[in-house]
PDB file of C-alpha atoms in Angstrom:
ATOM      1  CA  ARG D  10     -33.491  15.985 -30.471  1.00  0.00           C
ATOM      2  CA  PRO D  11     -35.052  17.514 -27.538  1.00  0.00           C
ATOM      3  CA  GLY D  12     -38.066  15.963 -26.319  1.00  0.00           C
ATOM      4  CA  SER D  13     -37.201  12.507 -27.949  1.00  0.00           C
ATOM      5  CA  LEU D  14     -36.215   9.592 -26.006  1.00  0.00           C
ATOM      6  CA  PRO D  15     -32.468   9.793 -26.817  1.00  0.00           C
ATOM      7  CA  GLY D  16     -32.559  13.397 -25.956  1.00  0.00           C
ATOM      8  CA  ILE D  17     -34.240  12.692 -22.502  1.00  0.00           C
ATOM      9  CA  PHE D  18     -31.632   9.901 -21.884  1.00  0.00           C
ATOM     10  CA  GLU D  19     -28.664  12.272 -22.895  1.00  0.00           C
ATOM     11  CA  LEU D  20     -29.985  14.953 -20.683  1.00  0.00           C
ATOM     12  CA  TRP D  21     -30.523  12.796 -17.611  1.00  0.00           C
ATOM     13  CA  ASN D  22     -27.112  11.364 -18.227  1.00  0.00           C
ATOM     14  CA  ARG D  23     -25.319  14.430 -17.867  1.00  0.00           C
ATOM     15  CA  LYS D  24     -27.253  15.455 -15.014  1.00  0.00           C
ATOM     16  CA  LEU D  25     -26.557  12.339 -12.992  1.00  0.00           C
ATOM     17  CA  HIS D  26     -22.890  12.500 -14.337  1.00  0.00           C
ATOM     18  CA  TYR D  27     -22.471  15.871 -12.923  1.00  0.00           C
ATOM     19  CA  TYR D  28     -24.382  15.369  -9.409  1.00  0.00           C
ATOM     20  CA  ALA D  29     -22.585  12.148  -8.929  1.00  0.00           C
ATOM     21  CA  GLY D  30     -19.205  13.658  -9.545  1.00  0.00           C
ATOM     22  CA  LEU D  31     -19.958  16.337  -7.061  1.00  0.00           C
ATOM     23  CA  PHE D  32     -21.114  13.577  -4.430  1.00  0.00           C
ATOM     24  CA  LEU D  33     -18.191  11.826  -4.890  1.00  0.00           C
ATOM     25  CA  LEU D  34     -15.685  14.637  -4.880  1.00  0.00           C
ATOM     26  CA  PHE D  35     -14.479  14.465  -1.345  1.00  0.00           C
ATOM     27  CA  PHE D  36     -14.456  10.503  -1.381  1.00  0.00           C
ATOM     28  CA  MET D  37     -12.210  10.489  -4.545  1.00  0.00           C
ATOM     29  CA  TRP D  38     -10.067  13.265  -3.033  1.00  0.00           C
ATOM     30  CA  LEU D  39      -9.604  11.085   0.335  1.00  0.00           C
ATOM     31  CA  PHE D  40      -8.798   7.833  -1.581  1.00  0.00           C
ATOM     32  CA  ALA D  41      -6.223   9.802  -4.074  1.00  0.00           C
ATOM     33  CA  VAL D  42      -4.701  11.817  -1.276  1.00  0.00           C
ATOM     34  CA  THR D  43      -4.291   8.719   1.209  1.00  0.00           C
ATOM     35  CA  GLY D  44      -2.939   6.741  -1.708  1.00  0.00           C
ATOM     36  CA  LEU D  45      -0.312   8.917  -2.418  1.00  0.00           C
ATOM     37  CA  VAL D  46       0.575   9.077   1.206  1.00  0.00           C
ATOM     38  CA  LEU D  47       0.621   5.269   1.733  1.00  0.00           C
ATOM     39  CA  ASN D  48       2.429   4.854  -1.599  1.00  0.00           C
ATOM     40  CA  HIS D  49       5.010   7.280  -0.108  1.00  0.00           C
ATOM     41  CA  PRO D  50       5.631   6.532   3.514  1.00  0.00           C
ATOM     42  CA  THR D  51       8.803   8.454   3.880  1.00  0.00           C
ATOM     43  CA  TRP D  52       6.866  11.725   3.527  1.00  0.00           C
ATOM     44  CA  GLY D  53       7.292  13.389   6.992  1.00  0.00           C
ATOM     45  CA  PHE D  54       4.420  15.754   6.955  1.00  0.00           C
ATOM     46  CA  ALA D  55       1.870  12.843   6.907  1.00  0.00           C
ATOM     47  CA  ALA D  56       3.678  10.706   9.404  1.00  0.00           C
ATOM     48  CA  SER D  57       1.154   9.445  12.060  1.00  0.00           C
ATOM     49  CA  TRP D  58       2.234   6.195  13.804  1.00  0.00           C
ATOM     50  CA  THR D  59       5.592   7.712  14.815  1.00  0.00           C
ATOM     51  CA  LYS D  60       3.588  10.687  16.260  1.00  0.00           C
ATOM     52  CA  ARG D  61       0.977   8.622  17.941  1.00  0.00           C
ATOM     53  CA  THR D  62       0.195   9.224  21.822  1.00  0.00           C
ATOM     54  CA  ASP D  63       0.394   5.783  23.953  1.00  0.00           C
ATOM     55  CA  THR D  64      -1.484   5.776  26.917  1.00  0.00           C
ATOM     56  CA  ASN D  65      -0.959   2.525  29.137  1.00  0.00           C
ATOM     57  CA  SER D  66      -3.352   1.374  31.958  1.00  0.00           C
ATOM     58  CA  GLU D  67      -4.492  -1.612  34.298  1.00  0.00           C
ATOM     59  CA  ARG D  68      -7.988  -1.982  34.821  1.00  0.00           C
ATOM     60  CA  ALA D  69     -10.052  -4.222  36.893  1.00  0.00           C
ATOM     61  CA  ILE D  70     -12.998  -6.042  35.378  1.00  0.00           C
ATOM     62  CA  THR D  71     -15.941  -7.695  36.689  1.00  0.00           C
ATOM     63  CA  ALA D  72     -15.910 -11.652  36.193  1.00  0.00           C
ATOM     64  CA  LEU D  73     -17.184 -12.831  33.094  1.00  0.00           C
ATOM     65  CA  GLY D  74     -20.287 -15.109  33.401  1.00  0.00           C
ATOM     66  CA  PRO D  75     -20.668 -18.483  31.836  1.00  0.00           C
ATOM     67  CA  GLU D  76     -23.412 -17.307  29.599  1.00  0.00           C
ATOM     68  CA  LEU D  77     -20.758 -15.269  27.462  1.00  0.00           C
ATOM     69  CA  ARG D  78     -19.648 -18.167  25.250  1.00  0.00           C
ATOM     70  CA  GLY D  79     -17.222 -17.778  22.714  1.00  0.00           C
ATOM     71  CA  ASP D  80     -14.375 -15.278  22.123  1.00  0.00           C
ATOM     72  CA  LEU D  81     -16.493 -12.516  20.496  1.00  0.00           C
ATOM     73  CA  ALA D  82     -19.109 -12.356  23.154  1.00  0.00           C
ATOM     74  CA  GLN D  83     -16.243 -11.932  25.852  1.00  0.00           C
ATOM     75  CA  ALA D  84     -14.589  -9.364  23.933  1.00  0.00           C
ATOM     76  CA  ARG D  85     -17.444  -7.516  23.805  1.00  0.00           C
ATOM     77  CA  GLU D  86     -18.193  -7.691  27.585  1.00  0.00           C
ATOM     78  CA  ILE D  87     -14.662  -6.529  28.101  1.00  0.00           C
ATOM     79  CA  MET D  88     -15.188  -3.685  25.869  1.00  0.00           C
ATOM     80  CA  ARG D  89     -18.133  -2.597  27.319  1.00  0.00           C
ATOM     81  CA  GLN D  90     -16.721  -2.538  30.858  1.00  0.00           C
ATOM     82  CA  LEU D  91     -13.835  -0.624  29.431  1.00  0.00           C
ATOM     83  CA  GLY D  92     -15.764   2.022  27.493  1.00  0.00           C
ATOM     84  CA  ILE D  93     -14.493   1.081  24.266  1.00  0.00           C
ATOM     85  CA  GLU D  94     -16.150   0.775  20.818  1.00  0.00           C
ATOM     86  CA  GLY D  95     -14.733  -0.086  17.516  1.00  0.00           C
ATOM     87  CA  GLU D  96     -13.720  -3.167  15.247  1.00  0.00           C
ATOM     88  CA  ILE D  97     -12.448  -6.093  16.973  1.00  0.00           C
ATOM     89  CA  LEU D  98      -9.225  -7.849  15.557  1.00  0.00           C
ATOM     90  CA  TRP D  99      -8.069 -11.419  16.447  1.00  0.00           C
ATOM     91  CA  THR D 100      -4.249 -11.364  16.814  1.00  0.00           C
ATOM     92  CA  THR D 101      -3.406 -14.819  18.607  1.00  0.00           C
ATOM     93  CA  THR D 102      -4.914 -17.942  19.272  1.00  0.00           C
ATOM     94  CA  ARG D 103      -6.023 -18.790  22.643  1.00  0.00           C
ATOM     95  CA  THR D 104      -4.017 -21.663  24.405  1.00  0.00           C
ATOM     96  CA  ASP D 105      -4.696 -20.527  28.058  1.00  0.00           C
ATOM     97  CA  ALA D 106      -8.429 -19.990  28.617  1.00  0.00           C
ATOM     98  CA  SER D 107      -7.514 -17.559  31.231  1.00  0.00           C
ATOM     99  CA  GLN D 108      -5.571 -15.483  29.103  1.00  0.00           C
ATOM    100  CA  PHE D 109      -7.325 -13.317  26.379  1.00  0.00           C
ATOM    101  CA  VAL D 110      -5.514 -11.004  23.957  1.00  0.00           C
ATOM    102  CA  PHE D 111      -6.966  -8.956  21.313  1.00  0.00           C
ATOM    103  CA  GLN D 112      -7.069  -5.589  19.519  1.00  0.00           C
ATOM    104  CA  VAL D 113      -9.931  -3.034  18.993  1.00  0.00           C
ATOM    105  CA  ARG D 114      -9.246  -0.556  16.078  1.00  0.00           C
ATOM    106  CA  ARG D 115     -11.515   2.350  15.007  1.00  0.00           C
ATOM    107  CA  PRO D 116     -10.233   5.493  12.852  1.00  0.00           C
ATOM    108  CA  GLY D 117      -7.809   7.228  14.911  1.00  0.00           C
ATOM    109  CA  HIS D 118      -7.510   4.775  17.643  1.00  0.00           C
ATOM    110  CA  TYR D 119      -5.996   1.358  18.449  1.00  0.00           C
ATOM    111  CA  TYR D 120      -6.686  -0.443  21.791  1.00  0.00           C
ATOM    112  CA  PHE D 121      -4.377  -3.502  22.545  1.00  0.00           C
ATOM    113  CA  ILE D 122      -5.959  -5.422  25.282  1.00  0.00           C
ATOM    114  CA  LYS D 123      -4.552  -8.119  27.467  1.00  0.00           C
ATOM    115  CA  ALA D 124      -6.948  -9.877  29.732  1.00  0.00           C
ATOM    116  CA  ASP D 125      -6.289 -12.152  32.666  1.00  0.00           C
ATOM    117  CA  LEU D 126      -9.614 -13.721  33.305  1.00  0.00           C
ATOM    118  CA  ALA D 127      -8.230 -15.637  36.153  1.00  0.00           C
ATOM    119  CA  LEU D 128      -7.355 -12.324  38.077  1.00  0.00           C
ATOM    120  CA  ASN D 129      -9.911 -10.088  36.406  1.00  0.00           C
ATOM    121  CA  ARG D 130      -7.462  -7.690  35.551  1.00  0.00           C
ATOM    122  CA  VAL D 131      -6.850  -5.979  32.024  1.00  0.00           C
ATOM    123  CA  THR D 132      -3.725  -4.218  30.738  1.00  0.00           C
ATOM    124  CA  LEU D 133      -4.572  -1.612  28.368  1.00  0.00           C
ATOM    125  CA  ARG D 134      -2.532   0.342  25.671  1.00  0.00           C
ATOM    126  CA  HIS D 135      -4.354   3.044  23.777  1.00  0.00           C
ATOM    127  CA  SER D 136      -2.660   4.609  20.669  1.00  0.00           C
ATOM    128  CA  GLU D 137      -3.860   7.600  19.320  1.00  0.00           C
ATOM    129  CA  VAL D 138      -2.857   8.985  15.955  1.00  0.00           C
ATOM    130  CA  ASN D 139      -3.487  12.296  14.390  1.00  0.00           C
ATOM    131  CA  LEU D 140      -5.936  13.180  11.047  1.00  0.00           C
ATOM    132  CA  TRP D 141      -3.319  11.609   8.738  1.00  0.00           C
ATOM    133  CA  GLY D 142      -3.684   8.378  10.743  1.00  0.00           C
ATOM    134  CA  VAL D 143      -7.603   8.528  10.476  1.00  0.00           C
ATOM    135  CA  MET D 144      -7.251   9.194   6.694  1.00  0.00           C
ATOM    136  CA  LYS D 145      -4.924   6.349   5.841  1.00  0.00           C
ATOM    137  CA  VAL D 146      -7.162   3.825   7.990  1.00  0.00           C
ATOM    138  CA  LEU D 147     -10.229   4.832   6.382  1.00  0.00           C
ATOM    139  CA  HIS D 148      -8.296   3.764   2.932  1.00  0.00           C
ATOM    140  CA  VAL D 149      -8.018   0.218   4.036  1.00  0.00           C
ATOM    141  CA  PHE D 150     -10.567  -0.070   6.595  1.00  0.00           C
ATOM    142  CA  SER D 151     -13.000  -3.037   5.750  1.00  0.00           C
ATOM    143  CA  GLY D 152     -13.104  -5.230   8.803  1.00  0.00           C
ATOM    144  CA  VAL D 153     -12.352  -8.272   6.971  1.00  0.00           C
ATOM    145  CA  GLN D 154      -9.591 -10.497   5.982  1.00  0.00           C
ATOM    146  CA  LEU D 155      -9.826 -13.368   3.369  1.00  0.00           C
ATOM    147  CA  ASP D 156      -6.889 -15.239   4.877  1.00  0.00           C
ATOM    148  CA  ASP D 157      -8.693 -15.284   8.411  1.00  0.00           C
ATOM    149  CA  PRO D 158     -12.295 -16.431   8.586  1.00  0.00           C
ATOM    150  CA  ARG D 159     -12.420 -15.096  12.124  1.00  0.00           C
ATOM    151  CA  GLN D 160     -12.145 -11.318  10.960  1.00  0.00           C
ATOM    152  CA  SER D 161     -15.576 -10.335  10.176  1.00  0.00           C
ATOM    153  CA  ARG D 162     -17.283  -7.038  10.751  1.00  0.00           C
ATOM    154  CA  ASP D 163     -18.742  -6.769  14.225  1.00  0.00           C
ATOM    155  CA  TRP D 164     -18.930  -2.989  14.545  1.00  0.00           C
ATOM    156  CA  ALA D 165     -22.003  -1.141  13.061  1.00  0.00           C
ATOM    157  CA  LEU D 166     -19.991   1.571  11.733  1.00  0.00           C
ATOM    158  CA  THR D 167     -17.537  -0.709   9.997  1.00  0.00           C
ATOM    159  CA  THR D 168     -20.511  -1.906   8.044  1.00  0.00           C
ATOM    160  CA  ALA D 169     -21.856   1.493   7.420  1.00  0.00           C
ATOM    161  CA  TRP D 170     -18.412   2.373   6.047  1.00  0.00           C
ATOM    162  CA  ALA D 171     -18.052  -0.786   4.004  1.00  0.00           C
ATOM    163  CA  TYR D 172     -21.260  -0.064   2.294  1.00  0.00           C
ATOM    164  CA  SER D 173     -20.224   3.472   1.748  1.00  0.00           C
ATOM    165  CA  MET D 174     -17.433   2.274  -0.170  1.00  0.00           C
ATOM    166  CA  ASP D 175     -19.625  -0.081  -2.258  1.00  0.00           C
ATOM    167  CA  ALA D 176     -21.773   3.171  -3.086  1.00  0.00           C
ATOM    168  CA  VAL D 177     -18.695   5.157  -3.965  1.00  0.00           C
ATOM    169  CA  ALA D 178     -17.476   2.042  -6.322  1.00  0.00           C
ATOM    170  CA  ALA D 179     -20.737   1.656  -7.885  1.00  0.00           C
ATOM    171  CA  GLY D 180     -20.806   5.564  -8.351  1.00  0.00           C
ATOM    172  CA  LEU D 181     -17.428   5.496 -10.136  1.00  0.00           C
ATOM    173  CA  ILE D 182     -18.656   3.037 -12.371  1.00  0.00           C
ATOM    174  CA  PHE D 183     -21.620   4.888 -13.391  1.00  0.00           C
ATOM    175  CA  MET D 184     -19.286   7.800 -14.002  1.00  0.00           C
ATOM    176  CA  VAL D 185     -17.045   5.825 -16.094  1.00  0.00           C
ATOM    177  CA  LEU D 186     -20.049   4.472 -18.339  1.00  0.00           C
ATOM    178  CA  SER D 187     -21.590   7.916 -18.635  1.00  0.00           C
ATOM    179  CA  SER D 188     -18.359   9.288 -19.827  1.00  0.00           C
ATOM    180  CA  LEU D 189     -17.990   6.745 -22.284  1.00  0.00           C
ATOM    181  CA  TYR D 190     -21.478   7.808 -23.602  1.00  0.00           C
ATOM    182  CA  MET D 191     -20.978  11.292 -23.748  1.00  0.00           C
ATOM    183  CA  TRP D 192     -17.625  10.847 -25.522  1.00  0.00           C
ATOM    184  CA  TRP D 193     -19.247   8.641 -28.229  1.00  0.00           C
ATOM    185  CA  LEU D 194     -21.942  11.287 -28.977  1.00  0.00           C
ATOM    186  CA  LEU D 195     -19.178  13.541 -30.109  1.00  0.00           C
ATOM    187  CA  PRO D 196     -17.976  11.988 -33.479  1.00  0.00           C
ATOM    188  CA  GLN D 197     -14.989  14.578 -33.875  1.00  0.00           C
ATOM    189  CA  LYS D 198     -13.656  13.443 -30.599  1.00  0.00           C
ATOM    190  CA  ARG D 199     -13.842   9.485 -31.423  1.00  0.00           C
ATOM    191  CA  LEU D 200     -10.496   8.975 -32.708  1.00  0.00           C
ATOM    192  CA  LEU D 201      -8.496  10.575 -29.975  1.00  0.00           C
ATOM    193  CA  GLY D 202     -10.720   9.245 -27.464  1.00  0.00           C
ATOM    194  CA  VAL D 203      -9.946   5.472 -28.765  1.00  0.00           C
ATOM    195  CA  VAL D 204      -6.248   6.275 -28.611  1.00  0.00           C
ATOM    196  CA  VAL D 205      -6.440   7.428 -25.085  1.00  0.00           C
ATOM    197  CA  LEU D 206      -8.662   4.845 -23.908  1.00  0.00           C
ATOM    198  CA  GLY D 207      -6.529   2.199 -25.703  1.00  0.00           C
ATOM    199  CA  LEU D 208      -3.502   3.428 -24.021  1.00  0.00           C
ATOM    200  CA  GLY D 209      -5.031   3.727 -20.418  1.00  0.00           C
ATOM    201  CA  SER D 210      -6.566  -0.149 -21.280  1.00  0.00           C
ATOM    202  CA  LEU D 211      -2.948  -1.299 -22.466  1.00  0.00           C
ATOM    203  CA  VAL D 212      -1.072   0.219 -19.166  1.00  0.00           C
ATOM    204  CA  CYS D 213      -3.788  -1.228 -16.624  1.00  0.00           C
ATOM    205  CA  GLY D 214      -3.736  -4.545 -18.400  1.00  0.00           C
ATOM    206  CA  LEU D 215      -0.101  -4.564 -18.229  1.00  0.00           C
ATOM    207  CA  PHE D 216      -0.275  -4.689 -14.426  1.00  0.00           C
ATOM    208  CA  CYS D 217      -3.485  -6.672 -13.894  1.00  0.00           C
ATOM    209  CA  VAL D 218      -2.747  -9.432 -16.282  1.00  0.00           C
ATOM    210  CA  GLY D 219       0.565  -9.061 -18.249  1.00  0.00           C
ATOM    211  CA  LEU D 220       3.255  -9.044 -15.201  1.00  0.00           C
ATOM    212  CA  ARG D 221       2.193 -12.726 -14.655  1.00  0.00           C
ATOM    213  CA  TRP D 222       3.619 -13.433 -18.066  1.00  0.00           C
ATOM    214  CA  LEU D 223       6.421 -11.244 -18.245  1.00  0.00           C
ATOM    215  CA  PHE D 224       7.948 -11.725 -15.055  1.00  0.00           C
TER     216      PHE D 224
END
């Protein structure tokens, strides 16, 4: 009934469902479109890496002081001198203290840095991709890797993006729960809803759990 506690809850559930959907609309489109593109890499219109622009250069840097201890501090200083911002990716283990190789990535830009600390010289390759490349990076851009503890978020925008994705995930969970609530309030739709919900759960369960027993 209007004005009752269940009525107020239903009203606000609908309002929050609508506005959460509007807020998340373009986020969902972003992940839907980039998911399709990543799943079909042969689609030529969305090619990005093969259409990248590469720029190679060699730059001089000032000597790194002894106060810069650790790879992260040295990488940040080299980036500062080169005027580069982004997420640091470790790709090799240093066996020679004078040779420092790492990558920096931010949406649309890839920097491959090879520093010779004995000669204070840096060889830099900068690869720039198109808008499709930016979108595909955002689909998987987290700044961390479970199998490499060195990979942690060291760029503020990476952290901001990760928290944004947490908010999107929480918003989608809310929309699903609010949809279930609104569906349950329609008795005439419950039977069909149970069938559709069951089919969706079965297919999802097959991929998440069932395949480990079937194959």
